[in-house]
Tab-separated table of C-alpha atoms and ligand atoms in Angstrom:
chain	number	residue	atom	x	y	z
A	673	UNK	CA	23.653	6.877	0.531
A	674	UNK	CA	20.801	8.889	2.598
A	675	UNK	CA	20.342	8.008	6.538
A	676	UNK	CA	18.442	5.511	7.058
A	677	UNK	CA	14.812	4.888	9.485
A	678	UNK	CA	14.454	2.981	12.467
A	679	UNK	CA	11.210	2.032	14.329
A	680	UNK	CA	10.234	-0.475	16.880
A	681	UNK	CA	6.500	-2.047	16.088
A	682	UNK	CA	5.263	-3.481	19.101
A	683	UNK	CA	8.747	-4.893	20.161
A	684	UNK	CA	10.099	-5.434	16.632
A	685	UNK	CA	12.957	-3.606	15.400
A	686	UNK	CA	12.633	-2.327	11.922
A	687	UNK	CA	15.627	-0.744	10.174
A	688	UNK	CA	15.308	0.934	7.185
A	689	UNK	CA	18.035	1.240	5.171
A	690	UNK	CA	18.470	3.584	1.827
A	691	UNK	CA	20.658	1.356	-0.245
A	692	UNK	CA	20.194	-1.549	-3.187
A	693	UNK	CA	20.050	-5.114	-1.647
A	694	UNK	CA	23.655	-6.826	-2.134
A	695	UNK	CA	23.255	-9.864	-0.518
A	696	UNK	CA	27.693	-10.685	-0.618
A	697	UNK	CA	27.648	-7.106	1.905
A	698	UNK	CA	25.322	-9.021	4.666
A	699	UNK	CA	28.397	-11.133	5.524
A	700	UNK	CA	28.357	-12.176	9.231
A	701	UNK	CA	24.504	-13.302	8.546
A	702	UNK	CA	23.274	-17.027	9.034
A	703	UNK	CA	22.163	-18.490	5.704
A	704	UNK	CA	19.286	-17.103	3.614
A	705	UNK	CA	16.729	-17.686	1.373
A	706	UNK	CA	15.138	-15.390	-1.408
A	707	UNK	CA	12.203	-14.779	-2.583
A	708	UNK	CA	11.651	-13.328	-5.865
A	709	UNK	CA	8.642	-13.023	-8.444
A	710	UNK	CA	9.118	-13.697	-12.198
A	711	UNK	CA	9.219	-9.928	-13.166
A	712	UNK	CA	11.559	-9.357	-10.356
A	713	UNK	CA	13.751	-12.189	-10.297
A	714	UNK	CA	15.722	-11.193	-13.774
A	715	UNK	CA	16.397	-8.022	-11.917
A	716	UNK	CA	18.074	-9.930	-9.405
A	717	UNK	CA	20.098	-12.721	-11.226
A	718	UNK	CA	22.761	-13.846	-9.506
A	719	UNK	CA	22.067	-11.256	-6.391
A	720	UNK	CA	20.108	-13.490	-5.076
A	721	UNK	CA	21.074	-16.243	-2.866
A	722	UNK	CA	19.097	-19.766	-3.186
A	723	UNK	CA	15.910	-18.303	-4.749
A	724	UNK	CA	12.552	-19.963	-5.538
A	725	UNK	CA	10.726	-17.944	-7.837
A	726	UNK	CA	6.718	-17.073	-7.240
A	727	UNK	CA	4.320	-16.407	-10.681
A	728	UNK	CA	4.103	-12.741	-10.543
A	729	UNK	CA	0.830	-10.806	-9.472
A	730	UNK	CA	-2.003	-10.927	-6.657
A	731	UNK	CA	-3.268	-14.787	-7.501
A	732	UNK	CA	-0.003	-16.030	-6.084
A	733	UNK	CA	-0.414	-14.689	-2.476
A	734	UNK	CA	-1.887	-18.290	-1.525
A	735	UNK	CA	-1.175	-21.151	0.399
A	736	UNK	CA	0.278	-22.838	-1.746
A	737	UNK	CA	2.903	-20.031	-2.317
A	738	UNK	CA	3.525	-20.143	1.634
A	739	UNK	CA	3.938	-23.856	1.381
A	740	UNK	CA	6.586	-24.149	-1.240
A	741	UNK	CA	8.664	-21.256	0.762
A	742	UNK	CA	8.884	-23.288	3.454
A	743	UNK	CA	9.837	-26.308	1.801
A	744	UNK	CA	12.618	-24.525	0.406
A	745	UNK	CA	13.885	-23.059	3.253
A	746	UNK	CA	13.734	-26.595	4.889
A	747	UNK	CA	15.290	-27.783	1.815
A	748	UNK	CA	18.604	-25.663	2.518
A	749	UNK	CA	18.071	-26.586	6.469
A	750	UNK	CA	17.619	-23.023	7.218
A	751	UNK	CA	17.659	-22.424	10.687
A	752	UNK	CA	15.478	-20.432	13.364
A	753	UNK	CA	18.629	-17.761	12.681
A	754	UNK	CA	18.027	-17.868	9.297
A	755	UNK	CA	16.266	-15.320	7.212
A	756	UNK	CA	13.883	-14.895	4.478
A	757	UNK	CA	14.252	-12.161	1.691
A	758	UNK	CA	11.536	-10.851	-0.118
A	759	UNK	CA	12.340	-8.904	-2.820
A	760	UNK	CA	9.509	-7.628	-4.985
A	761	UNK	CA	6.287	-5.898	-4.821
A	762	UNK	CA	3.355	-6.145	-1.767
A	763	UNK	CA	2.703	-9.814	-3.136
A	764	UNK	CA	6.077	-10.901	-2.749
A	765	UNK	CA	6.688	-8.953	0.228
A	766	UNK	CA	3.333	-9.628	2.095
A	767	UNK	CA	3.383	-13.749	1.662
A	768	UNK	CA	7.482	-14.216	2.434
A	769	UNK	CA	6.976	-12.155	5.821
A	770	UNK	CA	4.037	-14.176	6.360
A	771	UNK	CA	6.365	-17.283	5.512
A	772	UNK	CA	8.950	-16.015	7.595
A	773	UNK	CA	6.333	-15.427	10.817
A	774	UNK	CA	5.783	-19.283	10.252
A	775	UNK	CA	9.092	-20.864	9.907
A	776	UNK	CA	10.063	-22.701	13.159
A	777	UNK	CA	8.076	-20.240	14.510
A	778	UNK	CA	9.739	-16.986	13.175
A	779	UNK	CA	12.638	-16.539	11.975
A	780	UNK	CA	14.084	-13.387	10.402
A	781	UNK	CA	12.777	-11.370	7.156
A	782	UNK	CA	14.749	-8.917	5.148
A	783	UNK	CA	12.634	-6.714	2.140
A	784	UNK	CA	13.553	-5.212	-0.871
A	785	UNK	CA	10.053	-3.364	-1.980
A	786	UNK	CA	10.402	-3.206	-6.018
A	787	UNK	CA	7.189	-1.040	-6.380
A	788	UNK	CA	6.514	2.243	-5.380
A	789	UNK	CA	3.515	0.883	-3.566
A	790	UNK	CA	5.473	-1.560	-1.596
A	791	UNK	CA	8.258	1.217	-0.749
A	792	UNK	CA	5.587	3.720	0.572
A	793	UNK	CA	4.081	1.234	1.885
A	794	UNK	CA	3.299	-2.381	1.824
A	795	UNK	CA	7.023	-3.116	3.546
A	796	UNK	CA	6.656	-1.306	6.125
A	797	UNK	CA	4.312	-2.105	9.899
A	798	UNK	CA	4.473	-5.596	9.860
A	799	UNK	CA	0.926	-7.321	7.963
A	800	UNK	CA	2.097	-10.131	6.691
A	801	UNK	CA	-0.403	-12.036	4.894
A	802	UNK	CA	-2.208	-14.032	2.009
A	803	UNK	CA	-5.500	-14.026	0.121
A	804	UNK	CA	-8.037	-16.979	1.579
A	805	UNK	CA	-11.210	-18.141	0.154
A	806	UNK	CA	-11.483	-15.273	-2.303
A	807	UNK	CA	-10.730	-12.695	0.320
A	808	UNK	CA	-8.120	-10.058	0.462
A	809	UNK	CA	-5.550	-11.025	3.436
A	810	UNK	CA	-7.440	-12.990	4.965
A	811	UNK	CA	-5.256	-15.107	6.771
A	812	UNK	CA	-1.928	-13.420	8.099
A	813	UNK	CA	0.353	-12.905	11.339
A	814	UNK	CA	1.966	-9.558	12.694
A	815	UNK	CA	5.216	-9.775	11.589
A	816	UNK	CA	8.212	-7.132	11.237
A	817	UNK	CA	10.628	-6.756	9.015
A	818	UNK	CA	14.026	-6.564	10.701
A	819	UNK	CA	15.319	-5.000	7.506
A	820	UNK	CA	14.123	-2.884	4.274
A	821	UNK	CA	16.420	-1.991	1.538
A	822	UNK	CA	15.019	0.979	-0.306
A	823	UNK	CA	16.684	1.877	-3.864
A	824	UNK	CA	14.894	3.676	-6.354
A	825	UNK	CA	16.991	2.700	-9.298
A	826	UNK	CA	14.983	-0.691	-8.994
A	827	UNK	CA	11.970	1.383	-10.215
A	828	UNK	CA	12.698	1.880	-13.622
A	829	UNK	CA	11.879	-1.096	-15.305
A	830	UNK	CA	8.179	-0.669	-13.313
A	831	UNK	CA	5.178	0.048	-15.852
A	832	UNK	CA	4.055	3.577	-15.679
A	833	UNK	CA	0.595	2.304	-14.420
A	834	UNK	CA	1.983	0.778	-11.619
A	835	UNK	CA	3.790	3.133	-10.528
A	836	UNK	CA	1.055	5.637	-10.605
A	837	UNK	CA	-0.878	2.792	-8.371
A	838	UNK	CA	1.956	3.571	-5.999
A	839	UNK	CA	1.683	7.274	-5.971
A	840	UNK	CA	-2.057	7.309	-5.158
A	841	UNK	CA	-0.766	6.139	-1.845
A	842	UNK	CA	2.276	8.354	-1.568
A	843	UNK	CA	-0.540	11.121	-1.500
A	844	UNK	CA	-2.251	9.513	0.679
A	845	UNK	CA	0.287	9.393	3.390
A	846	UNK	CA	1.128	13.010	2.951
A	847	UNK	CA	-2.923	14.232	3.501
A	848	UNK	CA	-2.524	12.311	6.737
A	849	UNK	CA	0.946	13.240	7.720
A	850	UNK	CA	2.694	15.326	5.990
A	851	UNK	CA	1.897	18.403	3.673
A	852	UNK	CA	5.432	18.533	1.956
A	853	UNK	CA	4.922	15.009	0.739
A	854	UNK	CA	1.910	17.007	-1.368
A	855	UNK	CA	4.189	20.073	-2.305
A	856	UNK	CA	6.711	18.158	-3.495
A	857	UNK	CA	4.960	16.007	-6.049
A	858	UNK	CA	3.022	19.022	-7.056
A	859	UNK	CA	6.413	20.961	-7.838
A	860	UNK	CA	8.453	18.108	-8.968
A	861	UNK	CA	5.877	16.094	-10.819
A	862	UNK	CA	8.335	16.127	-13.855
A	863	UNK	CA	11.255	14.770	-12.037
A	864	UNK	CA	8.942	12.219	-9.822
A	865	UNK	CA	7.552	10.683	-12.838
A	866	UNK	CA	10.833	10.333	-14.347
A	867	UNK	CA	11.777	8.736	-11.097
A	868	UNK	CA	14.677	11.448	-10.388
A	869	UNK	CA	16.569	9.115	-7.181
A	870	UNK	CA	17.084	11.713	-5.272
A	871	UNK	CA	12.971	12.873	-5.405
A	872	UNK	CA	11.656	9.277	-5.202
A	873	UNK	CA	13.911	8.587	-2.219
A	874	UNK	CA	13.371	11.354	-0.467
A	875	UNK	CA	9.061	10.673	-1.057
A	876	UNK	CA	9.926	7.314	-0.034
A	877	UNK	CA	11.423	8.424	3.305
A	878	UNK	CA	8.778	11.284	4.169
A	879	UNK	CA	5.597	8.176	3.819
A	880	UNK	CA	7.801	5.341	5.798
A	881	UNK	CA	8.302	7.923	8.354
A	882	UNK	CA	4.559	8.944	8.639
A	883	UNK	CA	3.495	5.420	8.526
A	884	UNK	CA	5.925	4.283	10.882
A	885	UNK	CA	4.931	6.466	13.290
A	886	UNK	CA	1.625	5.926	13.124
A	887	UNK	CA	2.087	2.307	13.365
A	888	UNK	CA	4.550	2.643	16.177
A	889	UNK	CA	1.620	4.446	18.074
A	890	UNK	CA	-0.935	1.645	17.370
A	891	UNK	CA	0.688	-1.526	15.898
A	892	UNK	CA	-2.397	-3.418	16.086
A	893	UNK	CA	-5.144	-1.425	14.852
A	894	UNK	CA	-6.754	-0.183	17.623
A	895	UNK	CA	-6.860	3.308	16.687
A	896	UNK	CA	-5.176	6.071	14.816
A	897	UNK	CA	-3.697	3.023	12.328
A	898	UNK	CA	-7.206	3.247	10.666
A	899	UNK	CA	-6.109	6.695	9.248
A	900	UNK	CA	-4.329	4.680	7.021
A	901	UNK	CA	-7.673	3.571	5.545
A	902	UNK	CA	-7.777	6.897	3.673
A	903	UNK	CA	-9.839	6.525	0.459
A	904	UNK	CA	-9.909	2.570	1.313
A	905	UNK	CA	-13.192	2.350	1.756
A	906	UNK	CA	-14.538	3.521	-1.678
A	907	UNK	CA	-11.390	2.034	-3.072
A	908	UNK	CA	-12.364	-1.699	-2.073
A	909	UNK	CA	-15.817	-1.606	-2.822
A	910	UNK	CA	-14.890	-0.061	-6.375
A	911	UNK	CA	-12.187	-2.915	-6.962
A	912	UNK	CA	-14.701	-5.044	-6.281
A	913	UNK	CA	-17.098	-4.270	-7.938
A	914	UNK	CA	-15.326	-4.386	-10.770
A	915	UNK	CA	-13.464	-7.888	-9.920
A	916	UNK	CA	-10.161	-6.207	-9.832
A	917	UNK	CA	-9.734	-5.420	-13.135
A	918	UNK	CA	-10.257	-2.419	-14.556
A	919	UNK	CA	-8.837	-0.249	-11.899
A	920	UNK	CA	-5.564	-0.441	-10.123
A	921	UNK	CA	-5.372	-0.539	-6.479
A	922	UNK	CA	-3.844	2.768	-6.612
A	923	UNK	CA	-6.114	4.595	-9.030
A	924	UNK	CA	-9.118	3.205	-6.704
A	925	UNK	CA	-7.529	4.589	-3.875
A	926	UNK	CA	-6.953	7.765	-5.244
A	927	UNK	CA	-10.720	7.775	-6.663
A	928	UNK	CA	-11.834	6.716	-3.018
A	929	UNK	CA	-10.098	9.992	-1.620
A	930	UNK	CA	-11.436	12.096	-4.075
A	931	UNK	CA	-14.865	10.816	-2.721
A	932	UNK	CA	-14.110	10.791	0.944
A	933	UNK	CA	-13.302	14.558	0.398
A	934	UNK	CA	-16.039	15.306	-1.229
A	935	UNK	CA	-18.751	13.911	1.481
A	936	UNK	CA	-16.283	15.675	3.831
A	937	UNK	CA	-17.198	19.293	2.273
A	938	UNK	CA	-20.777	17.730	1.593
A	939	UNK	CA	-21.089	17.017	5.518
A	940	UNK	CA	-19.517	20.137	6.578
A	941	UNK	CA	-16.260	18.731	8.162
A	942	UNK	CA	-13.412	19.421	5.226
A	943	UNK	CA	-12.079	22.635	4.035
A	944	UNK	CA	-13.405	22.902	0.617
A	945	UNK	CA	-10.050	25.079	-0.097
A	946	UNK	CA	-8.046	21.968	1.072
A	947	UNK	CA	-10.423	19.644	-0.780
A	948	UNK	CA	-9.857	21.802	-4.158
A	949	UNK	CA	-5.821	21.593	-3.750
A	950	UNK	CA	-6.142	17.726	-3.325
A	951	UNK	CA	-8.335	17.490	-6.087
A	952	UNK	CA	-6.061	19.192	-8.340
A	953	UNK	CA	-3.054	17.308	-7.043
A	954	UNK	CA	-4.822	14.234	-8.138
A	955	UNK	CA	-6.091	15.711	-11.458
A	956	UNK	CA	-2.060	16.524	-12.914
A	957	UNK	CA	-1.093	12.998	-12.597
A	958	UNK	CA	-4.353	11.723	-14.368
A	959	UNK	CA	-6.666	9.984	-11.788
A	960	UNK	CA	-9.593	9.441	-12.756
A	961	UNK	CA	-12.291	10.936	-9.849
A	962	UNK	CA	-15.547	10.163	-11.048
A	963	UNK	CA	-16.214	6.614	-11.739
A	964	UNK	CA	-19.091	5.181	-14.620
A	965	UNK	CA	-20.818	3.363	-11.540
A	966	UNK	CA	-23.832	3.539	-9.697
A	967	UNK	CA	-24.038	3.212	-5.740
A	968	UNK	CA	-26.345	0.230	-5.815
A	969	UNK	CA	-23.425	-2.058	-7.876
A	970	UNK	CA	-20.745	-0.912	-4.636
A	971	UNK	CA	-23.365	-1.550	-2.119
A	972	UNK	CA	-22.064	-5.356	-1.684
A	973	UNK	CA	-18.588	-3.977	-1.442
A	974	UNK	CA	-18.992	-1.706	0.897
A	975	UNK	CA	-21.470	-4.068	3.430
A	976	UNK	CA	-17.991	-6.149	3.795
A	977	UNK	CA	-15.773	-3.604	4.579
A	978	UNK	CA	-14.161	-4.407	7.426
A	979	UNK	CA	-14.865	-0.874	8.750
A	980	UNK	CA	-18.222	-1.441	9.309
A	981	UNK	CA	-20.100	-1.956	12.706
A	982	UNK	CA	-23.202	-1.415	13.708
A	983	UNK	CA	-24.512	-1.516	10.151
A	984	UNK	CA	-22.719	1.633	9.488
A	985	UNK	CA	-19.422	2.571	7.408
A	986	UNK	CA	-16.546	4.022	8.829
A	987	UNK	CA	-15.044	6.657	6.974
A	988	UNK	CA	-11.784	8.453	6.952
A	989	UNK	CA	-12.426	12.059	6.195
A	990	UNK	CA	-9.796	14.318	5.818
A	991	UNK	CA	-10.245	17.903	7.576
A	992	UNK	CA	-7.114	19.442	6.256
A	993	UNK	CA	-3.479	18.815	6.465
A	994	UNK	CA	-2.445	16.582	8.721
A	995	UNK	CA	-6.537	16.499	10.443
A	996	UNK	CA	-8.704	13.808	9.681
A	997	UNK	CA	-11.983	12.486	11.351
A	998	UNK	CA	-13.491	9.152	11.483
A	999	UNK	CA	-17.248	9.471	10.516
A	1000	UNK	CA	-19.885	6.874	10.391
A	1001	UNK	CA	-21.888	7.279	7.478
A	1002	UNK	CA	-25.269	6.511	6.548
A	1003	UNK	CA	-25.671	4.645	3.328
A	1004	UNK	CA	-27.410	7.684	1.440
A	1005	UNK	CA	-24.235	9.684	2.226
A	1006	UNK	CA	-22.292	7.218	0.158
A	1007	UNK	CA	-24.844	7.325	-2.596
A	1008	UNK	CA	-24.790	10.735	-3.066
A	1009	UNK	CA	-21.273	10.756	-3.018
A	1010	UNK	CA	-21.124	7.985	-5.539
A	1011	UNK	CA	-24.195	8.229	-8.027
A	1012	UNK	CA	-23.812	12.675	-8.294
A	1013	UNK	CA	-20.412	11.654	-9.417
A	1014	UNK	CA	-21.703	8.356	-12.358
A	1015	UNK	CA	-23.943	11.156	-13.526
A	1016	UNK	CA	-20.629	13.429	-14.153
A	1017	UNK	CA	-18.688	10.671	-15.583
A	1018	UNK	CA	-21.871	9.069	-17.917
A	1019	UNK	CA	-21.935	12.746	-18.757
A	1020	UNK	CA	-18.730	13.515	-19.847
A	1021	UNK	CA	-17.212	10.010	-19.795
A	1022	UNK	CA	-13.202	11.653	-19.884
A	1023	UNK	CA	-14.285	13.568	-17.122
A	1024	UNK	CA	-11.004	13.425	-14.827
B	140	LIG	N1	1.454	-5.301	4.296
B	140	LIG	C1	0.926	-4.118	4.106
B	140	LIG	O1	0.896	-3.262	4.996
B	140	LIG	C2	0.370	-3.788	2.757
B	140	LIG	C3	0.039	-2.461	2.449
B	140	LIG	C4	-0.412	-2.177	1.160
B	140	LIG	C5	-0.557	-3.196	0.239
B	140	LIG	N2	-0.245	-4.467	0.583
B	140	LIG	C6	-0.386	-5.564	-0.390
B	140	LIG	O2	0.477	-5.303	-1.479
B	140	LIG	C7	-0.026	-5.966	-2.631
B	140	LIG	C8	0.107	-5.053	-3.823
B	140	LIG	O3	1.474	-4.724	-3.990
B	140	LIG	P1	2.048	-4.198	-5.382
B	140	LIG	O4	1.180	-3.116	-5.892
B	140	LIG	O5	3.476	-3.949	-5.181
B	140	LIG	O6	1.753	-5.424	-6.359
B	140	LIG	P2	2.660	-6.636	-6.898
B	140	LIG	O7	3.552	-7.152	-5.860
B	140	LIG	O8	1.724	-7.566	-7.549
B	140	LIG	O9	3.547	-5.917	-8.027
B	140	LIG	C9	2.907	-5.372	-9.166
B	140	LIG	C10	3.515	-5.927	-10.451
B	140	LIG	O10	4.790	-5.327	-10.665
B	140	LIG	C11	5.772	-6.331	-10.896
B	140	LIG	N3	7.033	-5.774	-10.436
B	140	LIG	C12	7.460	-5.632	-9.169
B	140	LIG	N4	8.601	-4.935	-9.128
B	140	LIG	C13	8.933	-4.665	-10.414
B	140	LIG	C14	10.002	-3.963	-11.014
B	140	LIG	N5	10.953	-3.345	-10.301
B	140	LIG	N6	10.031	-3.894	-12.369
B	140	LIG	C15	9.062	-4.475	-13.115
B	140	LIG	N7	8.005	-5.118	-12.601
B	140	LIG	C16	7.942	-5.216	-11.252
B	140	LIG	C17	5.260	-7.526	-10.167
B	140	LIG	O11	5.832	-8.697	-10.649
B	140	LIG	C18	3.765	-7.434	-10.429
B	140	LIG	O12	3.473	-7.960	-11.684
B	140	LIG	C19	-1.445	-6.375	-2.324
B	140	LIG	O13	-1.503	-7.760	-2.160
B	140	LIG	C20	-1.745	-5.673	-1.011
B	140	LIG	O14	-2.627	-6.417	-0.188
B	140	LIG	C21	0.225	-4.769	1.811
C-alpha cells in the first residue's frame, strides 16, 4: 500500500487513500449508503453496504437519480453523520457527491473512482453535479470528498476504449503539471495499457497531485483552475457536434489538445519541438488528431462554451512543460485550426 494524498479545497479535507474500498475496515463510521452503477455494482457484491443501483452511463446523472439517493438514504434514516459512497465512474461519482452536498444539508461522501477518468480526475476538487435541460452539469454544488479510495486492480474489467478516454486526460494533467507524467507513459506504454498496478497507481498519484494543487490554489474557478480546460474547448464543441456519440470524452479531449497546440505554434506562443513530442505521445496510443469536420458544424459548440466572453473564446495554449497561456481567439483562428485539419483527415481519412 503506497502513501496516500491529502489536500484541503477551500476548507474541505480530502484524503486520498491508495487502497481497494472495504467497507467492514471503516468500522468506527456512522452508517452508510452506496452508490453503485449496474457495470460497477457486480464488482462490488456484497462490499457494498445498503446499495441502490443507478443505470450505467451519462443519461443517469439527472434529477431523478439525485432524488431516489436521497430517498434511500432517508429510507435507512441516515443521519447528518452519515455518509454517501460513490463507487463508480464520473457519473456515479459526480451525482452521489452532489447527493451528498444535499442531504440534510451535507453530510459526508466517500469515492471509489472505477475509471481511469474518474481516478485522474473526476474524484478529485469537489464539482459535484448533474446534467439539466440537455446541458452538461448544469446544476451542481461545491462539494469535497472527505475520502477517495484509489485501486487499480478495479480497472481491469474497464473496456479498452474507456480507458483510453481516461488517459487523454492523464496527459493532459502532465502538459500542465508535470513532464514525468508524459515520460512515463511514453516509456511504459506497454505496461500502462496492460494496467501494470504499480504504473497506473503511480500515474494516478502524479495527476491527483497536480490537480489538487491547482485546485487547492483556486477552488472556485477564478483563475489558474481554468488550466484544467486543456483541449476542453475543441473537445466540447466536437462532442457536440457530434451528439456525443462517436467520440469519447477522452479521445475529444485529446483531439482538442492536439488543436490547441497547433494554433499555439500557428500564433507563435508554443514550442513547435514541444508541440511535436506531444503530438507523438498522442499518436502511439492511437488518438485520432484530425477530425472529418468542418469549422462551421463546431461553430454552435463553441459559441456556448462557457469560456467565452466578450464574444471571444478562451483558449488554453500550452507553451511547454509545465507553461501554458490563456489566449482569446478570434473565430478564424479556430477555423484554420479546424478546417486545415478536415482537409487532412477527408484526405487521408486514417490519418492519425
Ligand atoms: N467532477 C469533476 O471534476 C469531473 C471531472 C471530469 C469529468 N467529470 C464527469 O465524469 C463523467 C464521465 O466519467 P467516466 O468517463 O468515468 O464515465 P462513466 O461514469 O459513465 O463510466 C464509463 C462507463 O464505464 C463503466 N464502468 C465504470 N467502472 C467500470 C469498471 N471498473 N469496469 C467496467 N465498467 C466500468 C460505467 O458503468 C460506464 O458505463 C462525466 O459526467 C463528466 O462530466 C467530472
Amino acid at each position: 500500500v503506497s502513501e496516500g494524498l491529502t489536500f484541503v479545497f477551500g476548507g474541505f479535507r480530502t484524503e486520498v487513500v491508495f487502497e481497494p474500498f472495504d467497507a467492514a475496515a471503516m468500522t468506527g463510521l456512522p452508517p452508510m449508503v452506496t452508490v453503485l452503477d449496474e457495470n460497477t455494482a457486480p464488482l462490488f457484491a456484497d462490499k457494498a453496504p445498503r446499495p441502490i443501483v443507478l443505470p450505467a452511463g451519462e443519461s443517469a446523472k439527472n434529477w431523478s437519480s439525485v432524488e431516489s439517493i436521497l430517498a434511500h438514504c432517508a429510507s435507512f434514516d441516515l443521519g447528518r453523520d452519515g455518509t454517501i459512497v460513490g463507487v463508480g465512474g464520473g457519473v456515479v461519482c459526480d451525482t452521489a457527491a452532489f447527493a451528498a452536498s444535499l442531504y440534510m444539508r451535507g453530510c459526508s461522501v466517500v469515492l471509489v473512482p472505477t475509471t481511469l477518468l474518474c481516478m485522474v480526475d473526476a474524484c478529485l476538487g469537489g464539482k459535484t453535479g448533474i446534467d439539466f435541460l440537455g446541458f452538461k452539469n448544469l446544476v451542481g454544488t461545491f462539494y469535497p470528498a472527505n475520502r477517495i479510495f484509489i485501486s487499480a486492480g478495479i480497472l481491469s474489467s474497464l473496456s479498452a476504449r474507456e480507458y483510453l478516454s481516461g488517459t487523454a486526460e492523464a496527459i493532459k494533467t502532465g502538459i500542465i503539471g508535470d513532464e514525468e507524467i508524459l515520460t512515463i507513459l511514453s516509456a511504459r506504454r506497454g505496461d500502462f495499457l496492460a494496467r501494470d498496478p504499480a504504473v497506473v497507481e503511480e500515474i494516478v498519484r502524479r495527476c491527483l497531485a497536480v490537480k489538487g494543487r491547482i485546485v487547492e490554489a483556486d477552488p472556485r474557478e477564478a483563475g489558474e483552475r481554468e488550466l484544467l480546460n486543456l483541449g476542453h474547448t475543441f473537445a466540447h464543441a466536437l462532442e457536440s457536434a457530434t451528439a456525443f456519440r462517436l467520440w469519447t470524452h477522452g479521445e475529444a479531449v485529446a483531439w482538442g489538445i492536439a488543436k490547441s497546440l497547433e494554433t499555439g505554434v500557428r500564433l507563435g506562443l508554443t514550442d513547435p519541438a514541444f508541440a511535436g513530442q506531444v503530438r507523438e505521445l498522442l499518436a502511439i496510443y492511437g488518438y485520432r488528431l484530425e477530425a472529418a469536420i468542418r469549422y462551421e458544424n463546431l461553430a454552435p459548440g463553441f459559441q456556448k462554451d462557457k469560456k467565452r466572453r466578450s464574444g471571444r473564446v478562451r483558449l488554453v495554449i500550452p507553451r511547454g512543460p509545465r507553461s501554458l497561456a490563456v489566449r482569446e481567439v478570434s473565430e478564424g483562428d479556430l477555423a484554420t485550426a479546424i478546417d486545415g485539419g478536415a482537409r487532412r483527415a477527408e484526405k487521408e481519412p486514417m490519418h492519425r
